[in-house]
Coordinates of C-alpha atoms in Angstrom, one line a residue:
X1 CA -0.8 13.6 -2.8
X2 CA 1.6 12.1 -4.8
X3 CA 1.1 9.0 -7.4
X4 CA 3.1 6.1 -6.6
X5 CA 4.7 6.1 -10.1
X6 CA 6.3 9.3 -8.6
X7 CA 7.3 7.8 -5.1
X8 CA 9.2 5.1 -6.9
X9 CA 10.7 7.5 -8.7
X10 CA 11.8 9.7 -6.2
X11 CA 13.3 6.3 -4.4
X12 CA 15.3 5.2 -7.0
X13 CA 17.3 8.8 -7.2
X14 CA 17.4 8.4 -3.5
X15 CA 19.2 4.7 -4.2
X16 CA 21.1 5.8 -6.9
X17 CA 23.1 8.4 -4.2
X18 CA 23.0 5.8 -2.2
X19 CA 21.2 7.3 0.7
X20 CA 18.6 4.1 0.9
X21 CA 18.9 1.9 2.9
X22 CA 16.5 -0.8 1.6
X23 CA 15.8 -2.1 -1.9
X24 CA 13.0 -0.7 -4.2
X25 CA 11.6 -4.4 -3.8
X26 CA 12.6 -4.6 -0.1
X27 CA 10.3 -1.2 0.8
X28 CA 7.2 -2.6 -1.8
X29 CA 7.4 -5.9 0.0
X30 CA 6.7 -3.7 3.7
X31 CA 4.1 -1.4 1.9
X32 CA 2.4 -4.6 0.6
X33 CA 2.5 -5.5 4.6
X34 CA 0.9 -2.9 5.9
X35 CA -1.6 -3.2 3.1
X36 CA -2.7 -6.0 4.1
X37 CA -3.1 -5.4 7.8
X38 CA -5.2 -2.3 6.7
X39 CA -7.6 -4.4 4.5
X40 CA -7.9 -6.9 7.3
X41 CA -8.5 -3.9 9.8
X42 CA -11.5 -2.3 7.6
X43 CA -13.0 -5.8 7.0
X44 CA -13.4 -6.3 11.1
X45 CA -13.9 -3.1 11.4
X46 CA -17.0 -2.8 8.9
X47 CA -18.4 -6.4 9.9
X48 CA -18.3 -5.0 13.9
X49 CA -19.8 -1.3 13.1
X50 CA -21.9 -2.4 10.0
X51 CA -20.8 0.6 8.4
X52 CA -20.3 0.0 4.8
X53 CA -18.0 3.0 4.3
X54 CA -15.1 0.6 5.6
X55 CA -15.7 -1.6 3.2
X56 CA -15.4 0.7 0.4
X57 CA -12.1 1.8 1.6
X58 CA -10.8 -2.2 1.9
X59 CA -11.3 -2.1 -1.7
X60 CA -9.4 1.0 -2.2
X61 CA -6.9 -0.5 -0.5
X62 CA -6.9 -3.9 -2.3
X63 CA -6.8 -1.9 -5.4
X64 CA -3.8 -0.4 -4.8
X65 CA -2.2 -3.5 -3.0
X66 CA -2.7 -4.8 -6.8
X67 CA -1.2 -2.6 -8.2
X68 CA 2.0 -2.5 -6.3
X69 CA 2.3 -6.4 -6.1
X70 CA 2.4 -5.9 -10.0
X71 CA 5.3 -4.1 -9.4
X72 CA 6.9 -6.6 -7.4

């Protein structure tokens, strides 16, 4: 899997060429999204199964949510 330092990276040469279509700030802003819905998804998820495994992955999530609105 590839670290996101190296996704952004890989984006802006792909911007640079100009085959992107959206900003760097345009596609964190999406990602940041999606984040969200998937920490709101493991939280109902893990309060309707009682699983805590869910939970554990809402703060994986949220940990990298953090990270990329740092980037923002």
């Amino acid at each position: 899997m590839q670290s996101f330092d190296e996704i952004v990276k890989k984006v802006a040469e792909l911007q640079k060429k100009g085959t992107v279509d959206l900003s760097t700030e345009e596609d964190l802003s999406v990602a940041i999204m999606n984040l969200i819905s998937l920490e709101e998804h493991f939280f109902f998820t893990g309060t309707k199964t009682g699983k805590t495994s869910y939970f554990d992955l809402l703060q994986e999530v949220r940990e990298i949510r953090k990270e990329l609105l740092a980037k923002l």
